[in-house]
CSV table of C-alpha atoms in Angstrom, one decimal:
chain,number,residue,atom,x,y,z
Q,1,MET,CA,-3.8,5.8,22.9
Q,2,PRO,CA,-2.6,4.6,19.7
Q,3,LYS,CA,-2.4,7.5,17.0
Q,4,TYR,CA,-3.3,6.8,13.7
Q,5,LEU,CA,-2.0,8.1,10.0
Q,6,LEU,CA,-4.3,7.5,7.1
Q,7,VAL,CA,-3.0,8.3,3.6
Q,8,GLU,CA,-5.7,8.7,1.1
Q,9,SER,CA,-4.1,8.9,-2.6
Q,10,ARG,CA,-7.6,8.4,-4.4
Q,11,ASP,CA,-10.5,10.8,-5.2
Q,12,PRO,CA,-14.4,9.9,-5.2
Q,13,SER,CA,-14.3,10.2,-9.0
Q,14,GLU,CA,-11.7,7.1,-9.1
Q,15,THR,CA,-13.7,5.1,-6.7
Q,16,ASN,CA,-16.8,5.3,-4.5
Q,17,ASP,CA,-14.8,3.5,-1.9
Q,18,ILE,CA,-13.2,6.7,-0.5
Q,19,GLY,CA,-16.0,7.1,1.8
Q,20,TYR,CA,-15.0,3.9,3.7
Q,21,PHE,CA,-11.6,5.7,4.2
Q,22,TYR,CA,-13.1,9.0,5.4
Q,23,ASP,CA,-15.5,7.2,7.8
Q,24,LEU,CA,-12.8,5.1,9.1
Q,25,ALA,CA,-10.8,8.3,10.3
Q,26,ALA,CA,-14.0,10.0,11.7
Q,27,ALA,CA,-14.7,6.6,13.7
Q,28,LEU,CA,-10.9,6.3,15.1
Q,29,ALA,CA,-11.2,10.2,15.9
Q,30,GLY,CA,-14.6,9.4,17.7
Q,31,GLU,CA,-13.0,6.6,19.9
Q,32,GLY,CA,-10.4,9.1,21.0
Q,33,HIS,CA,-7.6,8.7,18.8
Q,34,ALA,CA,-5.4,11.3,17.2
Q,35,VAL,CA,-5.9,10.9,13.5
Q,36,THR,CA,-4.3,12.4,10.8
Q,37,LEU,CA,-5.8,11.8,7.3
Q,38,PHE,CA,-3.2,12.6,4.8
Q,39,LEU,CA,-4.3,13.5,1.1
Q,40,VAL,CA,-1.7,12.8,-1.6
Q,41,GLN,CA,-1.9,12.5,-5.6
Q,42,ASN,CA,-5.3,12.6,-6.7
Q,43,GLY,CA,-6.5,12.0,-3.2
Q,44,VAL,CA,-6.3,15.9,-2.8
Q,45,PHE,CA,-9.0,16.6,-5.5
Q,46,PRO,CA,-11.4,16.9,-3.0
Q,47,ALA,CA,-9.7,19.1,-0.8
Q,48,ARG,CA,-10.8,22.1,-3.5
Q,49,ARG,CA,-14.0,23.2,-2.5
Q,50,SER,CA,-16.6,21.4,-4.8
Q,51,ALA,CA,-19.3,19.1,-4.6
Q,52,MET,CA,-16.7,16.5,-3.7
Q,53,SER,CA,-15.6,18.1,-0.5
Q,54,GLU,CA,-18.4,17.8,1.9
Q,55,PRO,CA,-17.2,14.2,3.4
Q,56,ILE,CA,-13.7,15.9,3.9
Q,57,GLY,CA,-15.1,18.8,5.6
Q,58,ARG,CA,-17.5,16.4,7.9
Q,59,ALA,CA,-14.1,14.4,8.6
Q,60,ALA,CA,-12.3,17.4,9.9
Q,61,LYS,CA,-15.4,18.4,11.9
Q,62,THR,CA,-15.1,15.0,13.9
Q,63,GLY,CA,-11.6,16.2,15.0
Q,64,VAL,CA,-9.5,14.5,12.1
Q,65,GLU,CA,-6.5,16.7,11.4
Q,66,VAL,CA,-6.9,17.0,7.5
Q,67,LEU,CA,-3.6,17.6,5.7
Q,68,ALA,CA,-3.0,17.8,2.0
Q,69,ASP,CA,0.5,17.3,0.2
Q,70,GLU,CA,1.7,20.8,-0.8
Q,71,PHE,CA,3.3,19.1,-3.9
Q,72,SER,CA,0.3,17.2,-5.1
Q,73,LEU,CA,-1.6,20.4,-4.6
Q,74,ARG,CA,0.8,22.5,-6.5
Q,75,GLU,CA,1.0,20.1,-9.2
Q,76,ARG,CA,-2.9,20.2,-9.7
Q,77,GLY,CA,-2.9,24.1,-9.7
Q,78,ILE,CA,-4.7,24.0,-6.3
Q,79,THR,CA,-4.1,27.1,-4.5
Q,80,SER,CA,-4.6,27.3,-0.6
Q,81,ASP,CA,-7.5,30.0,-0.9
Q,82,ARG,CA,-9.5,27.2,-2.7
Q,83,LEU,CA,-9.2,24.8,0.1
Q,84,VAL,CA,-12.3,23.7,1.9
Q,85,SER,CA,-12.4,24.6,5.4
Q,86,GLY,CA,-10.6,22.4,7.8
Q,87,VAL,CA,-8.1,21.3,5.2
Q,88,LYS,CA,-4.7,22.5,5.8
Q,89,PRO,CA,-1.7,22.1,2.9
Q,90,ALA,CA,1.2,20.2,4.6
Q,91,PRO,CA,4.9,18.8,3.3
Q,92,LEU,CA,5.2,15.1,2.8
Q,93,ASP,CA,7.7,15.2,5.5
Q,94,VAL,CA,4.7,14.9,7.9
Q,95,VAL,CA,4.2,11.3,6.9
Q,96,ILE,CA,7.7,10.5,7.8
Q,97,ASP,CA,7.6,12.3,10.9
Q,98,GLN,CA,4.4,10.5,11.8
Q,99,LEU,CA,5.7,6.9,10.7
Q,100,ALA,CA,8.8,7.6,12.8
Q,101,GLU,CA,6.7,8.6,15.6
Q,102,GLY,CA,5.2,5.0,15.5
Q,103,ARG,CA,1.8,6.0,14.4
Q,104,LYS,CA,-0.5,3.0,12.9
Q,105,ALA,CA,-0.2,3.9,9.4
Q,106,LEU,CA,-2.9,2.8,6.5
Q,107,TRP,CA,-2.5,3.7,2.9
Q,108,HIS,CA,-5.4,3.6,0.7
F,1,MET,CA,7.9,-8.8,21.8
F,2,ALA,CA,6.8,-9.8,18.5
F,3,LYS,CA,4.8,-7.6,16.4
F,4,LYS,CA,1.2,-8.1,16.0
F,5,VAL,CA,0.0,-7.1,12.2
F,6,LEU,CA,-3.3,-7.2,10.8
F,7,GLN,CA,-3.5,-7.7,7.1
F,8,VAL,CA,-6.5,-5.6,5.4
F,9,ILE,CA,-7.3,-7.0,2.0
F,10,GLU,CA,-9.6,-4.9,-0.3
F,11,THR,CA,-8.3,-5.4,-3.7
F,12,ALA,CA,-9.5,-8.4,-5.2
F,13,TYR,CA,-8.8,-10.4,-8.5
F,14,ARG,CA,-5.9,-8.5,-9.5
F,15,GLY,CA,-3.4,-10.7,-11.3
F,16,THR,CA,-5.2,-13.8,-9.6
F,17,LEU,CA,-5.1,-15.8,-12.9
F,18,GLU,CA,-1.7,-15.1,-13.7
F,19,GLU,CA,-0.2,-15.8,-10.3
F,20,GLN,CA,-2.9,-18.7,-9.6
F,21,ASP,CA,-3.4,-17.1,-6.2
F,22,ASP,CA,-4.0,-13.6,-4.6
F,23,THR,CA,-0.7,-12.3,-3.8
F,24,VAL,CA,-1.5,-10.7,-0.4
F,25,VAL,CA,-3.2,-14.1,0.7
F,26,TRP,CA,-0.2,-15.7,-0.6
F,27,LEU,CA,2.3,-13.4,1.0
F,28,THR,CA,0.3,-13.7,4.4
F,29,HIS,CA,1.1,-17.8,4.4
F,30,ALA,CA,4.4,-16.9,3.6
F,31,MET,CA,5.1,-14.4,6.4
F,32,ARG,CA,3.1,-16.8,8.6
F,33,GLY,CA,5.3,-19.4,8.1
F,34,ALA,CA,8.4,-16.9,8.8
F,35,GLY,CA,6.8,-16.4,12.3
F,36,LEU,CA,5.0,-13.4,11.8
F,37,HIS,CA,2.1,-13.0,14.3
F,38,THR,CA,-0.7,-11.9,11.8
F,39,ASP,CA,-4.6,-12.0,11.1
F,40,VAL,CA,-6.6,-10.9,8.1
F,41,LEU,CA,-9.3,-8.7,7.3
F,42,LEU,CA,-11.4,-8.9,4.2
F,43,ARG,CA,-13.2,-5.7,3.0
F,44,GLY,CA,-14.3,-4.3,-0.5
F,45,ASN,CA,-14.2,-6.8,-3.1
F,46,ALA,CA,-12.0,-9.1,-1.2
F,47,ALA,CA,-15.2,-9.8,0.9
F,48,ASN,CA,-16.0,-12.0,-1.9
F,49,TYR,CA,-12.7,-14.0,-1.4
F,50,PRO,CA,-14.3,-16.6,1.1
F,51,VAL,CA,-17.1,-17.5,-1.5
F,52,THR,CA,-17.0,-21.2,-1.8
F,53,ALA,CA,-18.6,-21.5,-5.3
F,54,GLN,CA,-16.0,-19.6,-7.2
F,55,ASP,CA,-14.3,-21.5,-10.1
F,56,ALA,CA,-11.8,-20.1,-12.3
F,57,SER,CA,-11.1,-23.5,-14.1
F,58,GLY,CA,-11.3,-23.9,-17.9
F,59,LEU,CA,-9.2,-20.8,-19.4
F,60,GLU,CA,-7.1,-21.9,-22.5
F,61,PHE,CA,-5.1,-19.7,-24.4
F,62,GLY,CA,-4.1,-21.0,-28.1
F,63,GLY,CA,-4.5,-24.4,-26.8
F,64,ARG,CA,-2.2,-23.8,-23.7
F,65,LYS,CA,-4.6,-24.9,-20.7
F,66,GLN,CA,-4.5,-23.3,-17.4
F,67,THR,CA,-4.2,-26.5,-15.0
F,68,GLN,CA,-4.0,-24.9,-11.6
F,69,PRO,CA,-6.3,-22.1,-11.5
F,70,PRO,CA,-6.5,-20.0,-8.3
F,71,ARG,CA,-8.6,-21.4,-5.5
F,72,ILE,CA,-8.8,-18.4,-3.2
F,73,ALA,CA,-11.4,-19.7,-0.6
F,74,ASP,CA,-9.3,-22.6,-0.2
F,75,ASP,CA,-6.3,-20.8,0.6
F,76,LEU,CA,-7.9,-18.8,3.1
F,77,ALA,CA,-9.4,-22.0,4.7
F,78,ARG,CA,-5.9,-23.0,5.0
F,79,LEU,CA,-4.8,-19.9,6.8
F,80,ILE,CA,-7.5,-20.6,9.1
F,81,GLU,CA,-6.5,-24.1,9.9
F,82,LYS,CA,-3.0,-22.3,10.6
F,83,GLY,CA,-4.5,-20.5,13.3
F,84,VAL,CA,-4.8,-17.0,11.5
F,85,SER,CA,-8.2,-15.2,12.2
F,86,VAL,CA,-9.7,-14.2,9.1
F,87,TYR,CA,-12.2,-11.7,9.5
F,88,VAL,CA,-14.8,-10.4,6.9
F,89,VAL,CA,-16.9,-6.9,7.0
F,90,THR,CA,-20.3,-7.5,7.1
F,91,ASP,CA,-21.5,-4.5,5.3
F,92,ASP,CA,-19.3,-5.7,2.6
F,93,LEU,CA,-21.2,-9.2,2.4
F,94,ASP,CA,-24.4,-7.3,2.5
F,95,ARG,CA,-23.7,-4.7,-0.2
F,96,ARG,CA,-22.7,-7.5,-2.7
F,97,GLY,CA,-25.4,-9.8,-1.6
F,98,ILE,CA,-23.4,-12.6,0.0
F,99,GLN,CA,-24.9,-14.8,2.5
F,100,THR,CA,-23.2,-16.6,5.3
F,101,SER,CA,-24.0,-20.1,3.8
F,102,ASP,CA,-22.0,-18.9,0.5
F,103,LEU,CA,-18.7,-18.8,2.6
F,104,ILE,CA,-16.1,-21.1,4.1
F,105,ARG,CA,-16.4,-21.8,7.7
F,106,GLY,CA,-14.2,-20.5,10.4
F,107,LEU,CA,-14.5,-16.7,9.5
F,108,LYS,CA,-15.1,-14.2,11.8
F,109,SER,CA,-17.7,-11.3,11.2
F,110,VAL,CA,-16.9,-7.8,11.8
F,111,GLY,CA,-19.1,-4.6,11.0
F,112,SER,CA,-17.4,-1.6,9.5
F,113,ALA,CA,-18.3,0.3,12.7
F,114,GLU,CA,-16.5,-2.1,14.9
F,115,LEU,CA,-12.9,-1.7,13.1
F,116,PRO,CA,-11.7,0.9,15.3
F,117,LYS,CA,-11.9,-1.7,18.2
F,118,LEU,CA,-10.5,-4.3,16.0
F,119,PHE,CA,-7.5,-2.2,14.8
F,120,GLY,CA,-6.8,-1.6,18.5
F,121,GLY,CA,-5.6,-5.3,19.0
F,122,TYR,CA,-2.7,-4.9,16.7
F,123,ASP,CA,0.5,-2.9,16.7
F,124,GLN,CA,0.4,-2.5,12.9
F,125,ILE,CA,-2.2,-2.4,10.1
F,126,TRP,CA,-0.8,-3.1,6.4
F,127,HIS,CA,-3.4,-2.0,4.3
F,128,TRP,CA,-3.4,-3.7,0.7
L,1,MET,CA,20.2,11.6,21.9
L,2,ALA,CA,17.2,9.5,20.4
L,3,PRO,CA,18.0,6.5,18.3
L,4,THR,CA,18.1,6.6,14.4
L,5,PRO,CA,14.6,5.6,13.2
L,6,THR,CA,14.1,2.7,10.9
L,7,LEU,CA,11.3,2.5,8.5
L,8,THR,CA,9.9,-0.2,6.0
L,9,PHE,CA,8.4,0.4,2.9
L,10,VAL,CA,6.5,-2.1,0.9
L,11,LEU,CA,6.2,-1.2,-2.7
L,12,MET,CA,4.0,-3.0,-5.4
L,13,ASP,CA,3.8,-0.7,-8.2
L,14,PRO,CA,5.8,-0.9,-11.6
L,15,PRO,CA,7.4,2.2,-12.7
L,16,TYR,CA,5.8,4.4,-15.4
L,17,GLU,CA,2.2,3.3,-14.3
L,18,ASN,CA,1.1,5.2,-10.9
L,19,ALA,CA,1.5,8.2,-9.1
L,20,ARG,CA,2.5,5.8,-5.9
L,21,THR,CA,5.7,5.1,-7.4
L,22,THR,CA,6.9,8.6,-7.3
L,23,THR,CA,5.2,9.4,-3.9
L,24,ALA,CA,7.1,6.2,-2.7
L,25,LEU,CA,10.3,7.5,-3.8
L,26,ARG,CA,9.6,11.0,-2.4
L,27,LEU,CA,9.2,9.6,0.8
L,28,LEU,CA,12.3,7.5,0.6
L,29,ASP,CA,14.2,10.5,-0.2
L,30,ILE,CA,13.0,12.5,2.8
L,31,ALA,CA,13.6,9.7,5.1
L,32,ALA,CA,17.2,9.4,3.5
L,33,ARG,CA,18.2,13.0,3.8
L,34,ARG,CA,17.4,12.8,7.6
L,35,GLY,CA,19.7,9.8,7.9
L,36,TYR,CA,17.2,7.3,8.8
L,37,ASN,CA,17.6,3.5,8.2
L,38,LEU,CA,15.6,2.2,5.5
L,39,ASN,CA,14.1,-1.0,4.5
L,40,VAL,CA,12.4,-1.7,1.1
L,41,PHE,CA,10.6,-4.7,0.3
L,42,ALA,CA,10.1,-4.5,-3.5
L,43,TYR,CA,7.0,-7.0,-4.3
L,44,GLU,CA,5.4,-7.8,-7.8
L,45,GLY,CA,5.7,-5.0,-10.4
L,46,ALA,CA,8.0,-3.0,-7.9
L,47,VAL,CA,11.0,-5.1,-8.9
L,48,TYR,CA,11.2,-3.2,-12.0
L,49,VAL,CA,11.7,0.1,-10.2
L,50,PRO,CA,15.6,-0.5,-9.9
L,51,PHE,CA,15.5,-2.4,-13.3
L,52,SER,CA,19.1,-1.6,-14.7
L,53,LYS,CA,17.8,-1.8,-18.2
L,54,GLN,CA,15.8,1.2,-17.9
L,55,ALA,CA,17.0,3.8,-20.6
L,56,PRO,CA,16.4,7.4,-21.3
L,57,HIS,CA,15.1,8.5,-24.6
L,58,PRO,CA,14.7,11.6,-26.6
L,59,ASN,CA,11.4,13.0,-27.4
L,60,ALA,CA,10.5,14.5,-30.7
L,61,VAL,CA,6.9,15.7,-29.5
L,62,HIS,CA,8.7,18.0,-26.8
L,63,GLY,CA,11.1,18.9,-29.3
L,64,ARG,CA,14.0,17.8,-27.3
L,65,ASP,CA,17.1,15.3,-28.1
L,66,LEU,CA,18.4,12.9,-25.5
L,67,ALA,CA,20.5,15.4,-23.4
L,68,GLN,CA,17.8,18.1,-23.6
L,69,GLU,CA,15.0,15.8,-22.5
L,70,ASP,CA,17.2,14.5,-19.4
L,71,HIS,CA,14.4,11.7,-19.3
L,72,PRO,CA,14.1,10.4,-15.5
L,73,ASN,CA,14.5,6.6,-14.8
L,74,PRO,CA,13.3,5.3,-11.5
L,75,LYS,CA,16.4,3.1,-11.1
L,76,ASP,CA,18.6,6.5,-11.2
L,77,TRP,CA,16.4,8.0,-8.4
L,78,VAL,CA,16.7,4.8,-6.2
L,79,GLU,CA,20.7,4.9,-6.9
L,80,ALA,CA,20.7,8.6,-5.8
L,81,ILE,CA,18.5,7.7,-2.7
L,82,ILE,CA,20.8,5.1,-1.6
L,83,ALA,CA,23.9,7.4,-2.2
L,84,GLU,CA,22.0,10.0,-0.3
L,85,ALA,CA,21.2,7.8,2.8
L,86,LYS,CA,25.0,6.9,2.8
L,87,ARG,CA,26.1,10.5,2.8
L,88,GLN,CA,23.9,11.0,5.5
L,89,GLY,CA,24.8,8.1,7.7
L,90,GLY,CA,21.8,6.0,7.0
L,91,THR,CA,21.2,2.8,5.5
L,92,VAL,CA,19.2,1.4,2.6
L,93,ASP,CA,18.4,-2.3,2.5
L,94,TRP,CA,16.6,-3.0,-0.6
L,95,VAL,CA,15.0,-6.5,-1.1
L,96,GLN,CA,13.7,-7.6,-4.7
L,97,CYS,CA,11.1,-10.4,-3.9
L,98,GLY,CA,12.9,-13.3,-5.7
L,99,LEU,CA,9.9,-15.0,-6.9
L,100,CYS,CA,8.6,-11.6,-8.3
L,101,VAL,CA,11.8,-11.1,-10.2
L,102,ASP,CA,12.0,-14.6,-11.6
L,103,GLU,CA,8.2,-14.7,-13.1
L,104,ARG,CA,9.0,-11.1,-14.6
L,105,GLY,CA,12.5,-11.7,-16.0
L,106,ALA,CA,13.5,-8.5,-13.9
L,107,ALA,CA,16.7,-9.8,-12.5
L,108,GLU,CA,19.1,-7.2,-14.0
L,109,SER,CA,18.8,-4.6,-11.1
L,110,ILE,CA,21.0,-1.7,-10.2
L,111,PRO,CA,24.1,-2.6,-7.6
L,112,GLY,CA,23.4,-2.3,-4.0
L,113,LEU,CA,20.2,-4.4,-3.9
L,114,ARG,CA,19.5,-8.1,-2.7
L,115,ARG,CA,17.2,-10.9,-3.6
L,116,GLY,CA,15.1,-12.1,-0.9
L,117,SER,CA,11.8,-13.6,0.4
L,118,PRO,CA,8.7,-12.8,2.6
L,119,ALA,CA,10.9,-13.8,5.5
L,120,ASP,CA,13.2,-10.7,4.9
L,121,LEU,CA,9.6,-8.5,5.1
L,122,VAL,CA,9.2,-10.3,8.5
L,123,LYS,CA,12.5,-9.3,9.6
L,124,PHE,CA,12.2,-5.9,8.6
L,125,ALA,CA,8.8,-5.4,10.2
L,126,GLU,CA,10.4,-6.9,13.7
L,127,VAL,CA,13.2,-4.3,13.5
L,128,SER,CA,11.4,-1.4,12.3
L,129,ASP,CA,10.1,1.3,14.2
L,130,ASN,CA,7.1,1.3,11.5
L,131,THR,CA,6.0,-0.2,8.2
L,132,LEU,CA,3.9,1.4,5.5
L,133,VAL,CA,2.5,-0.7,2.8
L,134,ILE,CA,1.8,1.3,-0.2
L,135,PRO,CA,-0.5,-1.1,-2.1
L,136,THR,CA,-1.1,-1.6,-5.8
L,137,LYS,CA,-4.6,-1.0,-6.9
């Protein structure tokens, strides 16, 4: 079964189209695919516990692996103890790993 | 075996007046001509691209007229004529008040809930 | 031993405008350090990423002269990535979309790149293990 890598670079305050991408990740996971939602750039803002975090936590509960770029977190002063449950910090290398693995890769 | 690629177009009306087309629709034409096995999915604001009533004509800058404005719906229709499947997300049509009668012929409709199944038919998804 | 992966990246943003440019170059850097074979199709504004006329500047607000500011130009990062790939036994085939170059007057790019067309992107996609489009918005 194909695996997916979804890279989200934006956050809900920039565009309300973010929900589409979180929902897509959850729907793909619901079909039984292994799905990584990799947050990068401003896409990591909802990873810090806040009113913006709820949809990310929901996606994680559906089985989506939610990772947040370590550099983007550090660049924004978001420490790991402030992350919403279900989100893990990860190096950008993961994106290269999963591209090389042949995952279907979508950037948003 | 040749790869099958789905072009997901969501960013709309970006540079279209300067380019006189949508650059991803244009690129899809060119790549199709170069042998890529590819289809198109329109979502977000790009769901408006197949609306036949679009008219970007009449721009003039200091007396310099634009004579070849973009005709994006026609460009999509030509893709369909070439055998490219052009899908449009029905939820995005509804959200924008776009009716089926507003659109070019030959489009294929897909609900957002059906995207995982659609994606399953392609080797790669290029999300523009 | 597994064959060396080949990855294709499509870039669209001009430099100094969006975090996507630096993220794209970070990704290329990681893959170059691994000795991967890399293809880049620079489309639209991304043809300015390796534009050779980029120049560093001093920054009075920062209180630093030219040398102290050490202002980064993306063209230098691209050049360094290409060199790193070579050191690690990999390759970088960077294609500048020709029509995008023409309409922007961006013909002067650093050495080691080539002019091309969408047909090059099709070839890249066919021979690569994967392709990542990093679109502009």
